[in-house]
Every structure is written in C-alpha cells, then in structure tokens.
Amino acid sequence: MNLVELEISNYRQFHGTHNFMPGEQGMVAIIGPNGAGKTTLFEAIEWCLYNPSSIRNSDLQHRFQGGRPRVRLVLEQPLTGDRYEVEREVKSGTTAASVYKLSEPDRPVVQGTRQVTEYVSKQLIGLPHRAFVATFFTRQKELNFFGSLSAADRRREVGRLLGLETIRIAQETIGKRRIERQNEAKAKRAHYDQESANTDFEAAKLRIAELVSGHRNEVEAAIASAESARLVYEQLRERLSTEQDRERANSELLLRLERKNGEVSSLGQRMSAARTDIDEIEAASRNIENLDPIASQEAALATRVSDHERELERFQRRNSLLDQIEQKAALESRLLQEIVEVDRNVRPVDRPSGLSVGESRPLEIQIDEVMNFVAALDVAGSSDRAQLLEECRSHAIAVTETAERVQTFTDFADRLQREFDELKGGIDPATALTDARKRREQSQEKLTQARTSRSSIVMQRDRLASMRDRLQKGLVGEACPTCGKPISVEDIAALDGQVDQLNAQIRTIEQDERAAKMESESAAELEKQAAERQSKIAELGGRLENGRARIEEEHNLLLVNQERLSASLTVLGLTHPPSDDDIRAAQGHVRELQRAASQMPLIQRLAQDARLLREQQASVQQELKAVGDVDYDPNTHRSDQEQLDRARQARSQIEILQRQVDQRPVVEAEIEICMRQIAIADGELKQIRSDVDVLGFDPAKLEAVLAEEAQARSSRELALATQHRAQSAHQSAEGELRMVERQEAQLQRVRDEASEAQRLADQYDRMYREFTRFEQDVVRRVTPALNDLTSQMVDAITDGKYERIEFTEDFGISVFDGEDQQFPLSQFSGGERDVISLCARLALSQLIGGQAATPLQFVVMDEVFGSLDQVRRQNLMDTLHRLIDDAGIFRQLFVISHVDDVRLSPAFNEIWRVTESMDGVSSLEQVTSTSHPEDF
C-alpha cells in the first residue's frame, strides 16, 4: 500500500483543514521544531485506520480553537492501481468511520468505527494494530538496539516488534503461578506430615466412644433424681404462695391505715394555715387605712412634675443653640485659613497673594476672588505646546536613527552582494550540479556493469574450477557433458589455463570496479558541493532581495520623518529642534499650572461650605429667638419628683393589700371544709383496724414455710447441678470425638490440596516450557528470512563490501566480508554500524509488513538523526535514498526531523514543513521548490 493523500481537520494542534500529498515514490522529509506537530501527522494515520484505545477522543480537539476532529486517508494498491479512502471523525463525542473504493464513490465498502477497524486489520492492510505500528514507525531507539542493547534487552525489544511481547508476559505470569503452586504443595505436604505424625485416629476414637457410653448412664440417673426433688419443691411452693397472699393483704390494710392517718394530719395543717391567713388579712386592712392619705396626692404631684420637665427641655435646647453658634464661628475661621492657604499655593512666586486671615471682607467674596484667578489659567494651551515640543524632539531623534539604519543596511547589502558575486563566478551552479549528477550516474552505471561482469565471470570460473577439481580426483575417462568424448589429462591442463585466464579477467574487472567506485564517490562529493553552493546562492539571493526592499523601506521612512520634523518646527515657530532643557522648562511650567488648576475642586468645596455655613448660622439665630427666656429650678423639680414617687409606691401597695383582703371569704370556706373531712376520716380509720384483726396474719408461720421451701429448692438445685455435670461430661466426650474426626478430615483435605497444587504446578511447568519452545521456534523461522532481507539491503548499500548478514538467536548481528570472514557488529565504525543497524530494522519492518494482505510500501523514520553529527546524518540520508532508488525496498520513505540541515540534503525528493503559531495552531506547507532564507 502506498500513501496517496492525508487530510486532517481540527486534529490536535492542527486547526482547520490541512492536506499532505506526497509523491508516489521517493524520500520525503517532514521538518520543523520540536513540539510543532510532525509526529501528529502520522499519529493521525494510526487513529484513522485503527482508532486505538491509547488515542482518546477527548484529547483530539484543539485545546484553544475547538472544531470537530476529522482525518481522511487515501491508500493505493500499486499492483492493481485501486485506491481506497478511509475516513474517521468525532461527532458529538462519538466516532464515525467509513471506507470507500474511489472507483465506486457512491457505495461504501464498510461503515462504523468498529467495522472499519476490523476491515483494515483483516482485509485492506491485513495487519493488526500492533504489527502495523511495528512496520509503520521506526524510531531512534529502535535503530540502535541491534548494536547497543544487551542480549536479553535486544531479544525483548525485537520480540515486542514481532508480537511476542504478549507471549512473554503470559509466560512470566505462568512462571509466577508455577512457583506459587510448588510452594503451596510443599507447605501443605509439610503440614500434613507434621500433624499426622504419632497420631492413631482409630484408637483415639474407640477410647472416646467408651467414655461417651459411661457418661450417658450417669446422665439418666441424675435426671431421675432431679425429677423427684422437683415434685417436693412444687408442693412447698404452693403452701408458700398461700401465706404470701395473706402477707400481701395484711400489708395493703396497714398501708391504707398509714395513708388515712397522713390524710387526717394534712387536713389539720390546712386548717391551721387558713387561720394564719385570717390574721394576715386583718393586718392588711389596717395598713390600707394608713397608706390612703399619701396615695391621694398622686394626681397633683404628677401635674407639677410634667410642668418641670417641659421647662427643662427648653433650657437644654437654648444651651445647645448657644454651643452651635460658637462652633459655626470656629468653622468660619478655619474656612478663612484654608482659602488663604489655597491662594498662596495657586499664585506664582512673582504674584503675591491679596488675602489675609485678619481681613474684614466677607468670606464668600475672598473665595470667589481666588476661584476667578484659577479659572483664568491657560493649562490646556501650555500643555499642548509642551507636547508639541516633545513630538518635535522625537521627530528629530527618528530622523537621526533612520539615517543611521539606512547607512548600516546599505553597507551590509554591499558586503552580501560581493559574496554573491564571488559564488556566482565561474561555472553555473545548476550546470555544475547537473554535470556532477550525470557523472555520478555514469560511474554508478560503470560500477554496476563491472559487478555484473565480475559476477558472471566468477560463476564461470567456479564452474570450471569445480569441474577441474573433480577431474583431478580421478574422474579421468568420464564423458564430457558437452561433446560426449572421454576427458583426458590434457583437458585438465586446458581447464587450468582457462581458470587462470578468468582469474586474470576478474582482477582486471576488480580494478575497473574500484576505479568506478572511487569515481562515483568523487562525483557524489562534487554533487554535494554543487548542491550546497546552489543552495547558498539561492539563500544569498533571497537575502539580497529582502535587504534591498528593507533599505528602500527605511529610506522612505527617513523622508517621512524629515517631513514630520519640518512641519513640527513650523507649528512651534522654531528654526531648530528644541533642546532637552527647553522641553523640561515647558513641562515644569505645565506642571505648575496643573497644580494650581488641581486646587479648583477644593476652592469649589470651600465656597459651598461657606454658603452652607451662612445658612446654618441664620437658622440657629432664628431658632434661639423662638426659644426666648427660660425659668427652670432643678431643686424644686427634684423635690416634687420624689414626693410623686412615694405617692405612686403607696398606691401600688394599697392595690396588693386590697387583693389579700378580698380573699377572706375563700379562707373561711377552706376552714369549714377541713373540719368536715376530718370527721369522715376518723370513721374510716376505725373500719381499717377492724379488718386487720379479722385477717389475723402470723409472720412466724410464713418464716417456717420459707425455711422449708428454701431447703427443697437447695435439694432441687443440687440434683440439677449433678444432672448438668453429667450432661456436660457427656457432651464434652462427644465433642472430643467430633474434634478427632474433624482433625482427621482436615488432614485428608490438606493431603488432597497438596496433590492438587503439585498437579497444577506440573501443568504450569509444561506450559512454561512450551512457551519457551514456541519462542525459539519463531526465532528459528524468522532468522533466515531476516538474514536474507538484511543481507540484500546491506549488499546493495555497501556495493557488495558486506554481502552476508546473519543473526544469532538473541538477534545479535554478525557481518561477513567478501572473504567469508565473520565479525561482530561492535567491531565496526560508528557510520558502518548505523548503516547495518538501519538495514536490520528496515528488514524487520519489511518482514512484519510482509504478513499483510497488501504489504505496506512506506515507512516512517521518526527523529533518527538526533544523536548523529552532520557527516553521519548525510551518510545515513544517502543510505535511505539508495533503499528506494537502488535496492527498491520501499516506494515511500518519510523522515521526521527537527535538524536544520536535513532540508539541504539532495537525498530528499520532497520537503514538508510543520510550523506552530504563537496561539498554538500548527500548519503544514511543502517547501521543496521554495527558498526560505533567514530574515535579513
């Protein structure tokens, strides 16, 4: 499958719609700063095809701009030319997806997010999500792990890419469970052996059964004895109940007698209290007669006190008004001091104030004089002139600075022009680049022809040498496979001569091959230098063009600034720009006027306070006149108030005593009632005493019955205790028997559980070994194919220098040179190690992708240049280019990098750039054919 088009809308930091349409075959660079969103483009492909759980819908929407995330992907099957469109988008929090065949746009192949993922995994690509990512992405750490990781780590990482990670996790889980079951079986067997040692369960059960039988007989005898004691106890309980009933009846009569005596005593107390109340009522009548003359003066005294209070209010109001007159006078003095101080502040030094505190003129007139002076100040005019002076000074400075920039930019442009002319001198860079590329292609063609010729002659030589060796081993006389004649010794000698001639031809071709290789490398270096020169010329041309525009812009700005300066001088009536001292003097005058003008609110407030003060003074004088003279004697007022208080107190006491006198009829009725109730209670007391004599209760008889009942109860309790002891002993024996039986059953369960745990441990052990054999079998099956694919790429890239690569069972790499000598990867230089590791990783991707129904023809290499210097980066880019042009391993190879010099490499067919604005929005543009020099 080839990538034809990727369209993303509102996906993560890409707001709006962006299209990525790479060529059908070639290397494509995706450049831009870290965090701009380069990897996000290919993550969008992963989400569109598989919708993995690791990419959540809630994280897709742009964090600032919003919008509905959508990704549309067009893939092409190179063999058939069929194109398929896969689209996935988020609508109202849910995902919608569809697949269309572009030749049938009206009929979807499949719809629904789960259905699309399943169709992609099983039919369109034919790879599950994990295998697709392992094929699709190659990152820096995956490029280096063949040479830098330990054997165990390398085997784990390659196994993860091959999909063996789940198998290994399952094997580790099974290993843990095997150990758990083995420990469990060992512990339970030890527990069983320890508990069952020196224990005879059958003998113990027989002994305890005999004890149970003996205790059962004792229980039966104790039950009979307890029943006899119970019958005697119940007879005595009936006799005791009869005597206790008579005791309760006697107690009830005595209680009634006691209560009735208490009732008679209470009636006597009530009657005594009533007679005391009669005495207090008579004393209250006498007190009323004594208090009545004092209370009769209350009305006259109240009138006199009311007159005193009205005169007191007029006295207090007159004093308050006199105090206000003094306060207003003090306030007028303060206002006069404030306006004099304001006048001193607002007048210039050379214009002294015309006011003073001791002046006899009215306050309002003096305030108006200061207000008129401040209102006449021209603050706005002075401020405008100061501002014009400052602007004129700014225009003069701008003219000077702009003139200096024009001269600086002109000098810099002249220096760039000289550098540009030096680079343009000599052979045209485009012609030099074309010649160098043509020379490299010609030398590469010669190298290929030499390799082909050498390979053909080597095969012919090997065939003749093999025939010669067979003949030398005694096969003389055999028929020639060509002519049918018997082979002679002379034929062997002729074969030796032919082999020697072929070896001489091979050596000659090898010399031609080395010369062609050196010529190819020289041409490649010239091509690289020509490309760099052409890029530098384009960059300088762009910078010169931008510089000339900038110089013209600055010159126009100089003219504008000069016009502004001239106009400003005309308005001010000056011939030269003002100095800093002129501006400071004008600004100081403005500040002095502004300070005076700032006092206007205070002056207005003082004027308003003065008017209000005059109104308040007139109002106070008028109210004082209305109050008039006052005649108030506080001693007389106090004496009359005290007499009024005594009269009111006497009136209150008379009311209380009168309520007490009014209760006399009630108290006399209470005395009569108590006398009648006492007579009735005496008769009831006589009847209760008679009933006690008739009942005839004897406490001694009750005590005798209680003693007999207690003895019978003790005998019954003794019999029951004997019965309980016998039953307890019987139950204890039965419990001991059951405990022995439970111990025996429990140990049997422990033995069975130990056997079951051992069975599971053995089963887990078999499963663990099977997983190990499965992984080893996968490695044995994968390694030959991985050897062939890697060898094919390394042979093509190194021009046959290293024609065979083999992997160990730990995926370590051994490299064979042309003489069949084996070397580990660690012995090679950094550049060669990077090339071989790259081929191994890409071969692994091709091997995994080969499992697909329609294998992927593109791969993404994400930031693989981060740890390489400039030389190794260029070598690696040339290697990747040869995987497409020469080896034909892939049709499309996408390289993500933030390294600046990537875009200058001639290895790339296309360059796309991702940038991010200040508001966090990323954008995508193709910059293959455009120059983007640095800002001038």
CSV table of C-alpha atoms in Angstrom, one decimal, residues 403-779:
chain,number,residue,atom,x,y,z
A,403,ALA,CA,19.6,57.7,8.6
A,404,GLU,CA,22.0,55.5,10.6
A,405,ARG,CA,20.0,52.4,9.7
A,406,VAL,CA,19.9,53.2,6.0
A,407,GLN,CA,23.7,53.5,6.0
A,408,THR,CA,24.1,50.3,8.0
A,409,PHE,CA,21.8,48.3,5.8
A,410,THR,CA,23.4,49.7,2.6
A,411,ASP,CA,26.9,48.6,3.8
A,412,PHE,CA,25.6,45.1,4.8
A,413,ALA,CA,23.9,44.7,1.4
A,414,ASP,CA,27.2,45.7,-0.4
A,415,ARG,CA,29.0,43.0,1.6
A,416,LEU,CA,26.4,40.4,0.7
A,417,GLN,CA,26.5,41.4,-3.0
A,418,ARG,CA,30.3,40.9,-3.1
A,419,GLU,CA,29.8,37.4,-1.5
A,420,PHE,CA,27.0,36.6,-4.0
A,421,ASP,CA,29.2,37.7,-7.0
A,422,GLU,CA,32.1,35.6,-5.7
A,423,LEU,CA,29.8,32.5,-5.5
A,424,LYS,CA,28.2,33.2,-9.0
A,425,GLY,CA,31.7,33.5,-10.6
A,426,GLY,CA,32.9,30.5,-12.6
A,427,ILE,CA,30.7,27.6,-13.7
A,428,ASP,CA,27.0,28.0,-13.4
A,429,PRO,CA,25.9,26.1,-10.2
A,430,ALA,CA,22.9,24.4,-11.9
A,431,THR,CA,25.2,23.2,-14.7
A,432,ALA,CA,27.8,22.0,-12.2
A,433,LEU,CA,25.1,20.1,-10.2
A,434,THR,CA,23.8,18.5,-13.4
A,435,ASP,CA,27.3,17.6,-14.6
A,436,ALA,CA,28.2,16.1,-11.2
A,437,ARG,CA,24.9,14.1,-11.0
A,438,LYS,CA,25.4,12.9,-14.6
A,439,ARG,CA,29.0,11.9,-13.8
A,440,ARG,CA,27.9,10.0,-10.7
A,441,GLU,CA,25.2,8.2,-12.6
A,442,GLN,CA,27.7,7.2,-15.3
A,443,SER,CA,30.2,6.0,-12.8
A,444,GLN,CA,27.5,4.1,-10.9
A,445,GLU,CA,26.4,2.5,-14.2
A,446,LYS,CA,30.0,1.5,-14.9
A,447,LEU,CA,30.2,0.1,-11.4
A,448,THR,CA,27.0,-1.9,-11.9
A,449,GLN,CA,28.3,-3.2,-15.2
A,450,ALA,CA,31.6,-4.2,-13.6
A,451,ARG,CA,29.9,-6.0,-10.8
A,452,THR,CA,27.6,-7.8,-13.3
A,453,SER,CA,30.6,-8.8,-15.4
A,454,ARG,CA,32.6,-9.9,-12.4
A,455,SER,CA,29.7,-12.0,-11.1
A,456,SER,CA,29.2,-13.7,-14.4
A,457,ILE,CA,32.9,-14.5,-14.8
A,458,VAL,CA,33.2,-15.7,-11.2
A,459,MET,CA,30.3,-18.1,-11.8
A,460,GLN,CA,32.0,-19.3,-15.0
A,461,ARG,CA,35.3,-19.7,-13.2
A,462,ASP,CA,33.8,-21.5,-10.2
A,463,ARG,CA,32.1,-23.9,-12.6
A,464,LEU,CA,35.3,-24.6,-14.5
A,465,ALA,CA,37.3,-24.9,-11.2
A,466,SER,CA,34.7,-27.3,-9.8
A,467,MET,CA,35.0,-29.4,-13.0
A,468,ARG,CA,38.8,-29.3,-12.8
A,469,ASP,CA,38.7,-30.4,-9.1
A,470,ARG,CA,36.5,-33.4,-9.9
A,471,LEU,CA,38.8,-34.4,-12.8
A,472,GLN,CA,41.8,-34.1,-10.5
A,473,LYS,CA,40.1,-36.5,-8.0
A,474,GLY,CA,40.3,-39.3,-10.5
A,475,LEU,CA,37.4,-38.9,-12.8
A,476,VAL,CA,39.6,-39.1,-16.0
A,477,GLY,CA,37.8,-41.1,-18.6
A,478,GLU,CA,34.3,-39.8,-17.9
A,479,ALA,CA,32.3,-38.5,-20.8
A,480,CYS,CA,32.3,-34.8,-21.4
A,481,PRO,CA,28.8,-33.4,-20.8
A,482,THR,CA,29.2,-31.2,-23.9
A,483,CYS,CA,30.7,-33.3,-26.6
A,484,GLY,CA,30.5,-36.8,-25.1
A,485,LYS,CA,34.2,-37.6,-25.6
A,486,PRO,CA,36.3,-39.1,-22.8
A,487,ILE,CA,38.1,-36.5,-20.7
A,488,SER,CA,42.0,-36.7,-20.8
A,489,VAL,CA,44.8,-35.1,-18.7
A,490,GLU,CA,45.3,-32.6,-21.5
A,491,ASP,CA,41.7,-31.5,-20.9
A,492,ILE,CA,42.5,-30.9,-17.2
A,493,ALA,CA,45.5,-28.7,-18.2
A,494,ALA,CA,43.4,-26.8,-20.6
A,495,LEU,CA,40.9,-26.2,-17.8
A,496,ASP,CA,43.7,-24.8,-15.6
A,497,GLY,CA,44.6,-22.4,-18.3
A,498,GLN,CA,41.0,-21.3,-18.7
A,499,VAL,CA,40.6,-20.8,-14.9
A,500,ASP,CA,43.8,-18.7,-14.8
A,501,GLN,CA,42.6,-16.5,-17.7
A,502,LEU,CA,39.3,-16.0,-15.9
A,503,ASN,CA,41.1,-15.1,-12.7
A,504,ALA,CA,43.1,-12.5,-14.6
A,505,GLN,CA,39.9,-11.1,-16.1
A,506,ILE,CA,38.4,-10.9,-12.6
A,507,ARG,CA,41.4,-9.0,-11.3
A,508,THR,CA,41.2,-6.6,-14.2
A,509,ILE,CA,37.4,-6.1,-13.7
A,510,GLU,CA,38.0,-5.6,-9.9
A,511,GLN,CA,40.5,-2.8,-10.7
A,512,ASP,CA,37.9,-1.2,-13.0
A,513,GLU,CA,35.3,-1.7,-10.3
A,514,ARG,CA,37.4,0.1,-7.7
A,515,ALA,CA,38.2,2.9,-10.1
A,516,ALA,CA,34.5,3.2,-10.9
A,517,LYS,CA,33.6,3.2,-7.2
A,518,MET,CA,36.3,5.9,-6.5
A,519,GLU,CA,34.9,8.0,-9.4
A,520,SER,CA,31.4,7.5,-8.1
A,521,GLU,CA,32.4,8.7,-4.6
A,522,SER,CA,34.3,11.7,-6.1
A,523,ALA,CA,31.3,12.6,-8.3
A,524,ALA,CA,28.9,12.3,-5.3
A,525,GLU,CA,31.2,14.7,-3.3
A,526,LEU,CA,31.2,17.1,-6.2
A,527,GLU,CA,27.4,16.8,-6.5
A,528,LYS,CA,27.1,17.5,-2.8
A,529,GLN,CA,29.4,20.6,-3.0
A,530,ALA,CA,27.4,21.9,-6.1
A,531,ALA,CA,24.1,21.4,-4.2
A,532,GLU,CA,25.5,23.3,-1.2
A,533,ARG,CA,26.8,26.1,-3.5
A,534,GLN,CA,23.5,26.3,-5.3
A,535,SER,CA,21.6,26.4,-2.0
A,536,LYS,CA,23.9,29.1,-0.7
A,537,ILE,CA,23.5,31.2,-3.8
A,538,ALA,CA,19.7,30.9,-3.6
A,539,GLU,CA,19.8,31.9,0.1
A,540,LEU,CA,22.0,34.9,-0.6
A,541,GLY,CA,19.8,36.0,-3.5
A,542,GLY,CA,16.8,35.9,-1.3
A,543,ARG,CA,18.5,37.8,1.5
A,544,LEU,CA,19.7,40.4,-1.0
A,545,GLU,CA,16.2,40.8,-2.4
A,546,ASN,CA,14.8,41.2,1.1
A,547,GLY,CA,17.7,43.6,2.0
A,548,ARG,CA,17.0,45.9,-0.9
A,549,ALA,CA,13.4,46.1,0.0
A,550,ARG,CA,14.3,46.8,3.6
A,551,ILE,CA,16.7,49.6,2.5
A,552,GLU,CA,14.0,51.2,0.3
A,553,GLU,CA,11.5,50.9,3.2
A,554,GLU,CA,14.0,52.6,5.6
A,555,HIS,CA,14.8,55.4,3.1
A,556,ASN,CA,11.0,56.1,2.6
A,557,LEU,CA,10.7,56.2,6.4
A,558,LEU,CA,13.6,58.7,6.6
A,559,LEU,CA,11.7,61.1,4.2
A,560,VAL,CA,8.5,60.8,6.2
A,561,ASN,CA,10.4,61.6,9.5
A,562,GLN,CA,12.0,64.6,7.9
A,563,GLU,CA,8.6,65.9,6.7
A,564,ARG,CA,7.2,65.5,10.2
A,565,LEU,CA,10.2,67.3,11.8
A,566,SER,CA,9.7,70.3,9.4
A,567,ALA,CA,6.0,70.5,10.0
A,568,SER,CA,6.5,70.4,13.8
A,569,LEU,CA,9.1,73.3,13.7
A,570,THR,CA,6.7,75.4,11.6
A,571,VAL,CA,3.9,75.0,14.1
A,572,LEU,CA,6.1,75.9,17.0
A,573,GLY,CA,7.7,78.8,15.1
A,574,LEU,CA,11.2,77.4,15.7
A,575,THR,CA,14.2,77.1,13.3
A,576,HIS,CA,16.0,74.4,15.2
A,577,PRO,CA,14.6,71.4,17.2
A,578,PRO,CA,14.1,72.2,20.9
A,579,SER,CA,16.7,71.0,23.4
A,580,ASP,CA,16.1,68.8,26.4
A,581,ASP,CA,16.3,71.9,28.7
A,582,ASP,CA,13.6,73.7,26.6
A,583,ILE,CA,11.3,70.7,27.0
A,584,ARG,CA,12.0,70.3,30.7
A,585,ALA,CA,11.2,74.1,31.2
A,586,ALA,CA,7.9,73.8,29.3
A,587,GLN,CA,6.9,70.7,31.2
A,588,GLY,CA,7.8,72.4,34.5
A,589,HIS,CA,5.5,75.4,33.6
A,590,VAL,CA,2.7,72.9,32.7
A,591,ARG,CA,3.1,71.1,36.0
A,592,GLU,CA,2.9,74.4,37.9
A,593,LEU,CA,-0.3,75.4,36.1
A,594,GLN,CA,-1.8,71.9,36.5
A,595,ARG,CA,-1.0,72.0,40.2
A,596,ALA,CA,-2.9,75.4,40.5
A,597,ALA,CA,-5.8,74.0,38.4
A,598,SER,CA,-6.0,70.9,40.6
A,599,GLN,CA,-7.0,73.2,43.5
A,600,MET,CA,-10.3,74.1,41.8
A,601,PRO,CA,-12.3,71.3,43.4
A,602,LEU,CA,-11.0,72.3,46.8
A,603,ILE,CA,-11.9,76.0,46.2
A,604,GLN,CA,-15.4,75.0,45.0
A,605,ARG,CA,-15.9,72.9,48.1
A,606,LEU,CA,-14.8,75.8,50.3
A,607,ALA,CA,-17.3,78.1,48.5
A,608,GLN,CA,-20.1,75.5,49.0
A,609,ASP,CA,-19.1,75.1,52.7
A,610,ALA,CA,-19.1,78.9,53.2
A,611,ARG,CA,-22.7,79.2,51.7
A,612,LEU,CA,-23.9,76.3,53.9
A,613,LEU,CA,-22.3,77.9,57.0
A,614,ARG,CA,-24.1,81.2,56.4
A,615,GLU,CA,-27.4,79.4,56.1
A,616,GLN,CA,-26.8,77.3,59.2
A,617,GLN,CA,-25.8,80.4,61.3
A,618,ALA,CA,-29.1,82.3,60.3
A,619,SER,CA,-31.2,79.2,61.1
A,620,VAL,CA,-29.6,78.9,64.6
A,621,GLN,CA,-30.2,82.5,65.4
A,622,GLN,CA,-33.8,82.3,64.4
A,623,GLU,CA,-34.4,79.2,66.5
A,624,LEU,CA,-32.7,80.8,69.5
A,625,LYS,CA,-35.0,83.8,69.2
A,626,ALA,CA,-38.0,81.5,69.1
A,627,VAL,CA,-37.0,79.7,72.4
A,628,GLY,CA,-36.9,83.0,74.3
A,629,ASP,CA,-36.2,83.3,78.1
A,630,VAL,CA,-36.2,80.2,80.4
A,631,ASP,CA,-37.1,79.9,84.2
A,632,TYR,CA,-36.1,76.4,85.5
A,633,ASP,CA,-35.4,75.4,89.2
A,634,PRO,CA,-33.8,71.9,89.4
A,635,ASN,CA,-34.2,71.6,93.2
A,636,THR,CA,-37.9,72.2,93.1
A,637,HIS,CA,-38.2,69.7,90.2
A,638,ARG,CA,-36.2,67.0,92.2
A,639,SER,CA,-38.4,67.5,95.4
A,640,ASP,CA,-41.7,67.2,93.5
A,641,GLN,CA,-40.4,64.1,91.7
A,642,GLU,CA,-39.5,62.3,95.0
A,643,GLN,CA,-43.0,63.1,96.5
A,644,LEU,CA,-44.6,61.7,93.3
A,645,ASP,CA,-42.6,58.5,93.5
A,646,ARG,CA,-43.7,58.0,97.2
A,647,ALA,CA,-47.4,58.5,96.3
A,648,ARG,CA,-47.2,56.0,93.4
A,649,GLN,CA,-45.5,53.5,95.7
A,650,ALA,CA,-48.3,53.9,98.3
A,651,ARG,CA,-50.9,53.4,95.6
A,652,SER,CA,-49.2,50.2,94.4
A,653,GLN,CA,-49.0,48.7,98.0
A,654,ILE,CA,-52.7,49.5,98.6
A,655,GLU,CA,-53.6,47.5,95.5
A,656,ILE,CA,-51.6,44.5,96.7
A,657,LEU,CA,-53.1,44.6,100.2
A,658,GLN,CA,-56.7,45.0,98.9
A,659,ARG,CA,-56.3,41.8,96.8
A,660,GLN,CA,-55.2,40.0,100.0
A,661,VAL,CA,-58.3,41.4,102.0
A,662,ASP,CA,-60.6,40.2,99.1
A,663,GLN,CA,-59.6,36.5,99.8
A,664,ARG,CA,-61.2,36.4,103.4
A,665,PRO,CA,-64.4,34.5,102.3
A,666,VAL,CA,-62.3,31.9,100.5
A,667,VAL,CA,-60.2,31.2,103.5
A,668,GLU,CA,-63.2,30.9,105.9
A,669,ALA,CA,-64.8,28.3,103.5
A,670,GLU,CA,-61.5,26.3,103.5
A,671,ILE,CA,-61.6,26.1,107.3
A,672,GLU,CA,-65.2,24.7,107.2
A,673,ILE,CA,-64.3,22.1,104.6
A,674,CYS,CA,-61.3,20.8,106.5
A,675,MET,CA,-63.4,20.2,109.7
A,676,ARG,CA,-66.0,18.1,107.7
A,677,GLN,CA,-63.3,15.9,106.0
A,678,ILE,CA,-61.5,15.2,109.4
A,679,ALA,CA,-64.7,13.8,110.8
A,680,ILE,CA,-65.2,11.4,107.8
A,681,ALA,CA,-61.5,10.2,108.0
A,682,ASP,CA,-61.9,9.2,111.7
A,683,GLY,CA,-64.7,6.8,110.8
A,684,GLU,CA,-62.7,5.1,108.0
A,685,LEU,CA,-59.7,4.6,110.4
A,686,LYS,CA,-61.9,2.5,112.8
A,687,GLN,CA,-63.1,0.2,109.9
A,688,ILE,CA,-59.5,-0.5,108.7
A,689,ARG,CA,-58.3,-1.5,112.2
A,690,SER,CA,-61.3,-3.9,112.4
A,691,ASP,CA,-60.3,-5.6,109.0
A,692,VAL,CA,-56.7,-6.2,110.2
A,693,ASP,CA,-58.0,-8.0,113.3
A,694,VAL,CA,-60.3,-10.2,111.2
A,695,LEU,CA,-57.4,-11.3,108.8
A,696,GLY,CA,-55.1,-12.5,111.6
A,697,PHE,CA,-51.8,-12.7,109.7
A,698,ASP,CA,-48.9,-14.6,111.6
A,699,PRO,CA,-45.4,-13.7,110.4
A,700,ALA,CA,-43.8,-16.7,112.3
A,701,LYS,CA,-45.8,-19.2,110.2
A,702,LEU,CA,-44.6,-17.5,107.0
A,703,GLU,CA,-41.0,-17.8,108.1
A,704,ALA,CA,-41.4,-21.5,108.8
A,705,VAL,CA,-42.8,-22.2,105.3
A,706,LEU,CA,-40.0,-20.1,103.8
A,707,ALA,CA,-37.3,-22.2,105.5
A,708,GLU,CA,-38.9,-25.5,104.3
A,709,GLU,CA,-39.2,-24.1,100.7
A,710,ALA,CA,-35.5,-22.9,100.7
A,711,GLN,CA,-34.3,-26.4,101.8
A,712,ALA,CA,-36.4,-28.0,99.0
A,713,ARG,CA,-35.0,-25.6,96.4
A,714,SER,CA,-31.4,-26.3,97.5
A,715,SER,CA,-32.1,-30.1,97.1
A,716,ARG,CA,-33.6,-29.5,93.6
A,717,GLU,CA,-30.6,-27.2,92.6
A,718,LEU,CA,-28.2,-29.9,93.8
A,719,ALA,CA,-29.9,-32.5,91.7
A,720,LEU,CA,-30.0,-30.3,88.7
A,721,ALA,CA,-26.3,-29.5,89.1
A,722,THR,CA,-25.5,-33.2,89.2
A,723,GLN,CA,-27.6,-33.6,86.0
A,724,HIS,CA,-25.8,-30.7,84.3
A,725,ARG,CA,-22.3,-32.1,85.2
A,726,ALA,CA,-23.2,-35.5,83.8
A,727,GLN,CA,-24.6,-33.9,80.6
A,728,SER,CA,-21.6,-31.6,80.3
A,729,ALA,CA,-19.2,-34.6,80.6
A,730,HIS,CA,-21.2,-36.5,78.0
A,731,GLN,CA,-21.2,-33.5,75.6
A,732,SER,CA,-17.5,-33.0,76.2
A,733,ALA,CA,-16.8,-36.6,75.3
A,734,GLU,CA,-18.9,-36.3,72.2
A,735,GLY,CA,-17.2,-33.0,71.2
A,736,GLU,CA,-13.8,-34.6,71.6
A,737,LEU,CA,-14.9,-37.4,69.4
A,738,ARG,CA,-16.1,-34.9,66.7
A,739,MET,CA,-12.9,-32.9,67.0
A,740,VAL,CA,-10.8,-36.0,66.4
A,741,GLU,CA,-13.0,-36.8,63.3
A,742,ARG,CA,-12.6,-33.2,62.1
A,743,GLN,CA,-8.8,-33.3,62.5
A,744,GLU,CA,-8.7,-36.5,60.5
A,745,ALA,CA,-10.9,-35.0,57.7
A,746,GLN,CA,-8.9,-31.7,57.7
A,747,LEU,CA,-5.6,-33.5,57.3
A,748,GLN,CA,-7.2,-35.6,54.5
A,749,ARG,CA,-8.1,-32.3,52.8
A,750,VAL,CA,-4.6,-30.9,53.3
A,751,ARG,CA,-3.2,-34.0,51.6
A,752,ASP,CA,-5.6,-33.7,48.7
A,753,GLU,CA,-4.9,-30.0,48.3
A,754,ALA,CA,-1.1,-30.7,48.3
A,755,SER,CA,-1.7,-33.2,45.5
A,756,GLU,CA,-3.8,-30.8,43.5
A,757,ALA,CA,-1.3,-27.9,43.9
A,758,GLN,CA,1.5,-30.2,42.7
A,759,ARG,CA,-0.6,-31.3,39.7
A,760,LEU,CA,-1.2,-27.6,38.8
A,761,ALA,CA,2.5,-26.8,39.3
A,762,ASP,CA,3.4,-29.6,36.9
A,763,GLN,CA,0.9,-28.3,34.4
A,764,TYR,CA,2.2,-24.8,34.6
A,765,ASP,CA,5.7,-26.1,34.2
A,766,ARG,CA,4.7,-27.9,30.9
A,767,MET,CA,3.0,-24.7,29.7
A,768,TYR,CA,6.1,-22.6,30.6
A,769,ARG,CA,8.4,-24.9,28.6
A,770,GLU,CA,6.0,-25.0,25.6
A,771,PHE,CA,6.1,-21.1,25.5
A,772,THR,CA,9.9,-21.2,25.5
A,773,ARG,CA,9.9,-23.8,22.7
A,774,PHE,CA,7.4,-21.6,20.8
A,775,GLU,CA,9.5,-18.5,21.0
A,776,GLN,CA,12.6,-20.5,20.0
A,777,ASP,CA,10.7,-21.9,17.0
A,778,VAL,CA,9.6,-18.4,16.0
A,779,VAL,CA,13.2,-17.2,16.1
